[in-house]
PDB file of C-alpha atoms in Angstrom:
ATOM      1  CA  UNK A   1       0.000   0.000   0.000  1.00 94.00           C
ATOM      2  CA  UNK A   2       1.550   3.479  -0.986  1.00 96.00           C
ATOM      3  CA  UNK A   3      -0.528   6.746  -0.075  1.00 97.00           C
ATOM      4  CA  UNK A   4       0.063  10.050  -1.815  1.00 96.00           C
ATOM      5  CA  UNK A   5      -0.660  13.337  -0.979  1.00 96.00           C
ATOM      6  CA  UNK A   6      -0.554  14.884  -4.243  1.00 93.00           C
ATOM      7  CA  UNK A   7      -2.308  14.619  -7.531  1.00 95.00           C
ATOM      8  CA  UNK A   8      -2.024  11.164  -8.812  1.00 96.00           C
ATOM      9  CA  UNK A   9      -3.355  12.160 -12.306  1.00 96.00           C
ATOM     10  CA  UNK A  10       0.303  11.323 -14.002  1.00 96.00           C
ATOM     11  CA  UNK A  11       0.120   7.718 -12.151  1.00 97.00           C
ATOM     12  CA  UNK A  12      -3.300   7.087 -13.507  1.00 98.00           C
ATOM     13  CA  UNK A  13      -2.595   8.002 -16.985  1.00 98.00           C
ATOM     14  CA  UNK A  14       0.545   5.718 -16.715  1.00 98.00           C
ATOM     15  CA  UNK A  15      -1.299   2.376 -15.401  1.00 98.00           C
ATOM     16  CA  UNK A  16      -4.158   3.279 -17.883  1.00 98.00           C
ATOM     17  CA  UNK A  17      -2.002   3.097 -20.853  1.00 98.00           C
ATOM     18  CA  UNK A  18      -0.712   0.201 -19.458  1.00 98.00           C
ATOM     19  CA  UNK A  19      -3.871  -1.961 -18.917  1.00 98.00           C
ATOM     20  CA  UNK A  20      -3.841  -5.441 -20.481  1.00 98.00           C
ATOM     21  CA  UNK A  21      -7.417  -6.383 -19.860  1.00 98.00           C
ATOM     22  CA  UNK A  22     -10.080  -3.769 -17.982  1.00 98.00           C
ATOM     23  CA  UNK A  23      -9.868  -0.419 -16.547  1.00 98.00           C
ATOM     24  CA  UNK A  24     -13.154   0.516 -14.370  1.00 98.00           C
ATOM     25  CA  UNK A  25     -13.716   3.792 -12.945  1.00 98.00           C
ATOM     26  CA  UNK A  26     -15.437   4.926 -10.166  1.00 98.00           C
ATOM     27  CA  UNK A  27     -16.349   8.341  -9.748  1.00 97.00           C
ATOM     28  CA  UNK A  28     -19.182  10.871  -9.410  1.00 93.00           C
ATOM     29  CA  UNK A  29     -17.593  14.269 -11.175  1.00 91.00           C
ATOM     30  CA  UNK A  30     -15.747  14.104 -14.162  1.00 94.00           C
ATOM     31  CA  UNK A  31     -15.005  16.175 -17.001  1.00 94.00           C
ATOM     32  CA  UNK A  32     -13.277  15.738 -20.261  1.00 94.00           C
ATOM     33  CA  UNK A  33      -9.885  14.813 -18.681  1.00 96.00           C
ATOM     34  CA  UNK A  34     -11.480  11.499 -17.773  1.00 97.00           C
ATOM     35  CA  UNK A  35     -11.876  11.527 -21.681  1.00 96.00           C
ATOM     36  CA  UNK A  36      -8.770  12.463 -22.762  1.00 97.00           C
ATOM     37  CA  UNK A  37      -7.316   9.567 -20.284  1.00 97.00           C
ATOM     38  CA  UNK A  38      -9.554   6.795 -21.831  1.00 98.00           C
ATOM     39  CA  UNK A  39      -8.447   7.957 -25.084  1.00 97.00           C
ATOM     40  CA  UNK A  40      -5.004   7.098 -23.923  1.00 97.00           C
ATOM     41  CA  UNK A  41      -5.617   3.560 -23.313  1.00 98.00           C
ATOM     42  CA  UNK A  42      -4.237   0.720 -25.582  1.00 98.00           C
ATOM     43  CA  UNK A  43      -7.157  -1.543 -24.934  1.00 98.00           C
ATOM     44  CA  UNK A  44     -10.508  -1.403 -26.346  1.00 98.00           C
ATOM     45  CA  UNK A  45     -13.554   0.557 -25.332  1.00 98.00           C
ATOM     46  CA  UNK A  46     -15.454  -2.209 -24.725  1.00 98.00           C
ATOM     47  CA  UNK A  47     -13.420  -3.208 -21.892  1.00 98.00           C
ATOM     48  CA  UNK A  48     -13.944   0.343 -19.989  1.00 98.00           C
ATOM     49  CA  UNK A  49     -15.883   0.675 -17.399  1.00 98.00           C
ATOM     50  CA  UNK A  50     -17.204   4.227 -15.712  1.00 98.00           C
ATOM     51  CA  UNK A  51     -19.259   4.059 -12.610  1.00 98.00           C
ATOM     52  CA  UNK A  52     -20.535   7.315 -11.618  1.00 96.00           C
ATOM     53  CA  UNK A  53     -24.091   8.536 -10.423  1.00 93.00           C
ATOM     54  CA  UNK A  54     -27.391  10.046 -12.161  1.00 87.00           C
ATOM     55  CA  UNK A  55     -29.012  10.715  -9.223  1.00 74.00           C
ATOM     56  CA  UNK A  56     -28.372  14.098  -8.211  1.00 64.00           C
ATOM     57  CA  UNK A  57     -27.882  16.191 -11.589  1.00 63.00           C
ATOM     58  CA  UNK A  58     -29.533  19.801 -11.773  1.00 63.00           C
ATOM     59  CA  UNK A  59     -29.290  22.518 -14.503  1.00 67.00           C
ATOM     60  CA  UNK A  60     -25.567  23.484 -13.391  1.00 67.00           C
ATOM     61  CA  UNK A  61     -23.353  23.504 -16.788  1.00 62.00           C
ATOM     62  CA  UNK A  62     -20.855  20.923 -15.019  1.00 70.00           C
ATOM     63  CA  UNK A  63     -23.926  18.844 -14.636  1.00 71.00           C
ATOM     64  CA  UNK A  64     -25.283  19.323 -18.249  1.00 81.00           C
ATOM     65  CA  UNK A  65     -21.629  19.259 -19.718  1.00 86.00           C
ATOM     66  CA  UNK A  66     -21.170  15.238 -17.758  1.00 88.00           C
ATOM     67  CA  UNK A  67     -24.197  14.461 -19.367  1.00 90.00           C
ATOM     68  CA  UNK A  68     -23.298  15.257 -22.892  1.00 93.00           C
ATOM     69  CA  UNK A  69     -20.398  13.349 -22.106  1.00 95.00           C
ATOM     70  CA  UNK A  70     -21.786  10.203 -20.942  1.00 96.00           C
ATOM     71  CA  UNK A  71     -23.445  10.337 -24.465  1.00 95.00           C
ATOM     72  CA  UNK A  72     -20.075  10.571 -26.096  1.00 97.00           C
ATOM     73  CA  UNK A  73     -18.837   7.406 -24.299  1.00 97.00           C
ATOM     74  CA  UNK A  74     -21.613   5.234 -25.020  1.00 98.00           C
ATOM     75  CA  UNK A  75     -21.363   5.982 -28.700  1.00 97.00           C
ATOM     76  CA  UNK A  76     -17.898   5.221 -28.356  1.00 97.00           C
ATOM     77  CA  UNK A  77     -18.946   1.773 -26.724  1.00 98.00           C
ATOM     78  CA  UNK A  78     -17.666   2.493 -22.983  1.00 98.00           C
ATOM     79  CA  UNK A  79     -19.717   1.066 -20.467  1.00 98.00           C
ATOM     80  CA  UNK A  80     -21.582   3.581 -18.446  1.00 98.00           C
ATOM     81  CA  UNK A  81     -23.267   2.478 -15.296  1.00 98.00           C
ATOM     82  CA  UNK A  82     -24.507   4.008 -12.337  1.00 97.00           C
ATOM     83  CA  UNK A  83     -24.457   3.580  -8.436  1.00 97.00           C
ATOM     84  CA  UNK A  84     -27.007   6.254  -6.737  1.00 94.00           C
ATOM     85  CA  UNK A  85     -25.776   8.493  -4.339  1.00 94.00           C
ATOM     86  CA  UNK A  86     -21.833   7.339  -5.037  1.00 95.00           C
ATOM     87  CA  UNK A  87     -19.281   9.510  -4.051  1.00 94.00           C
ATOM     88  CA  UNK A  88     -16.507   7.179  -4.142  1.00 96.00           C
ATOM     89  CA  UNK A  89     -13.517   7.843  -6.265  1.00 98.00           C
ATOM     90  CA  UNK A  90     -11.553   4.659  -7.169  1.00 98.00           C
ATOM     91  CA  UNK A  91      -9.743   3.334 -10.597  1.00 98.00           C
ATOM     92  CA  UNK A  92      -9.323  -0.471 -10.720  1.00 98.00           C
ATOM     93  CA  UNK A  93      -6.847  -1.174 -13.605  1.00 98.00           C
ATOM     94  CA  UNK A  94      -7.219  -5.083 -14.369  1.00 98.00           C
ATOM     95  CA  UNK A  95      -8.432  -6.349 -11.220  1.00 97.00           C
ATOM     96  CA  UNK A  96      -4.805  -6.044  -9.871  1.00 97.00           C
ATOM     97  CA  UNK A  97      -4.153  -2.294  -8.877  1.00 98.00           C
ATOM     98  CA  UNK A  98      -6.035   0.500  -7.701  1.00 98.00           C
ATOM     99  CA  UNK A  99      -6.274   3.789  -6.486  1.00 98.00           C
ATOM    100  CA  UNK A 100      -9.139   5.601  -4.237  1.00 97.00           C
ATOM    101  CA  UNK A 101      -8.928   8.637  -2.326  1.00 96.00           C
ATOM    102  CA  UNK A 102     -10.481  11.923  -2.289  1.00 96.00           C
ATOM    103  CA  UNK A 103      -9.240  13.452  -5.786  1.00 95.00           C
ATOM    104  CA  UNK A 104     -11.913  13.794  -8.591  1.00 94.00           C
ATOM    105  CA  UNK A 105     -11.643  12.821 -12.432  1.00 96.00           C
ATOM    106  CA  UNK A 106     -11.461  16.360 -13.302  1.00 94.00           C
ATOM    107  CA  UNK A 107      -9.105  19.147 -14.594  1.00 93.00           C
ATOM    108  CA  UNK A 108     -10.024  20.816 -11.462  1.00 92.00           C
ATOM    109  CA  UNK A 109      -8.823  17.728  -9.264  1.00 92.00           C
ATOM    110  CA  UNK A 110      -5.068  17.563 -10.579  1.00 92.00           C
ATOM    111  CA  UNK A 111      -4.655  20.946  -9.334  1.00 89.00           C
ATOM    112  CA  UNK A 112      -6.018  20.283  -5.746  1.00 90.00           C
ATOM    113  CA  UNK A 113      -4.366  19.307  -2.920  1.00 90.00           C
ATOM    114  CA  UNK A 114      -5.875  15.435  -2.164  1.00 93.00           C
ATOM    115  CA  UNK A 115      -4.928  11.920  -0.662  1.00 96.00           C
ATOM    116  CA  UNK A 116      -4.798   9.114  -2.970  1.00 97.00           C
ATOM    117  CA  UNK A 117      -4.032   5.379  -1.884  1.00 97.00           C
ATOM    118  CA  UNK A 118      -2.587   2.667  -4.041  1.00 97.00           C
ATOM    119  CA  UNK A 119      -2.896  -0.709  -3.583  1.00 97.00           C
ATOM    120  CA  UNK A 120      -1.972  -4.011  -5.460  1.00 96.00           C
ATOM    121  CA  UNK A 121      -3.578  -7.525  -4.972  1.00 93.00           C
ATOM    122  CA  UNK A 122      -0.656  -9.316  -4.762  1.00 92.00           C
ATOM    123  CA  UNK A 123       1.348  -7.174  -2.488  1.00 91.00           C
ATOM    124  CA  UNK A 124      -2.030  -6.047  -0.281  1.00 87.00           C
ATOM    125  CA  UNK A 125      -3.766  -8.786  -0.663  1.00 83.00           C
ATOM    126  CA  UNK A 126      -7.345  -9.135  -2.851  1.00 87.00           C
ATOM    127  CA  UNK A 127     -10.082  -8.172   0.035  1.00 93.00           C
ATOM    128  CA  UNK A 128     -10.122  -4.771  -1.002  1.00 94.00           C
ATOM    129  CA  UNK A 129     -10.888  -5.942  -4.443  1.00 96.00           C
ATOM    130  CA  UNK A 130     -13.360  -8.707  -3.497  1.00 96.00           C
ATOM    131  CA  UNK A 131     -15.162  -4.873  -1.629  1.00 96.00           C
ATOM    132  CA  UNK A 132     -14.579  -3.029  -5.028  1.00 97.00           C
ATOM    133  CA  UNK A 133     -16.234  -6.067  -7.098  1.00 97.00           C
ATOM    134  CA  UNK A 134     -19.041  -6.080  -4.976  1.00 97.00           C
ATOM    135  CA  UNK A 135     -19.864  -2.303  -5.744  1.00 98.00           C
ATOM    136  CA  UNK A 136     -19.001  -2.665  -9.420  1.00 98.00           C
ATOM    137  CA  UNK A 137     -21.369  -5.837  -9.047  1.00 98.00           C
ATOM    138  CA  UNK A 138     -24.135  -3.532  -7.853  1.00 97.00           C
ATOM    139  CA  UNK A 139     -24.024  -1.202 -10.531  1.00 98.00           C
ATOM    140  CA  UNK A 140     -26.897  -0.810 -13.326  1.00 97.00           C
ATOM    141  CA  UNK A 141     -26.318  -0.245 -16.999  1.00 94.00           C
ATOM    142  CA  UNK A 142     -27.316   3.058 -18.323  1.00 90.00           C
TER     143      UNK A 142
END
């Protein structure tokens, strides 16, 4: 386990790029920097997963700008599915490392000063992932 206090964006983008099977996200604010870091990935769409919540969206241009965006993913074939009332920020990157912590998917978010902690299922062990599953498990398809 490794914990940060810093923005992790630069980390993300690197174990994105380097995913060999599935990269599922977590996350209830985004932006087009989430975007930009899918686009960096070497593995299909298909095999991208973004959790996030419909639940509380009003007329607020951030809100109206993620939904335009969830659009854009699903006609890009990335799988968009949705957890009400989640506020948890996490990035699984085949099942074997991830990161959660306080920093959002946004522009706004690599600027910030958050907490980020990394773990891997070898070195950590997988009940933190057998937790994550569960949630991604509980999701619904948009």
């Amino acid at each position: 386990m490794q914990v940060y206090i810093a923005d992790c964006s630069d980390l993300w983008l690197e174990y994105i790029r380097n995913a060999a099977h599935q990269i599922v996200i977590f996350t209830p604010f985004f932006d087009d920097f989430l975007l930009d870091m899918f686009h960096e990935a070497e593995i299909d769409y298909s095999d991208i997963y973004l959790v996030t919540q419909l639940d509380w969206i009003d007329s607020r241009y951030e809100n109206r700008k993620r939904i335009d965006l969830i659009r854009d993913m699903l006609s890009w074939g990335i799988n968009v599915e949705v957890i009400d009332r989640l506020h948890a920020k996490i990035l699984v990157v085949d099942w074997e490392d991830a990161f959660f912590g306080s920093q959002n998917f946004t522009r706004y978010g690599t600027g910030s000063v958050e907490i980020t902690t990394y773990v891997n299922s070898a070195d950590d062990g997988s009940e933190i992932f057998d937790e994550i599953r569960e949630l991604f498990l509980s999701a619904k398809s948009v």
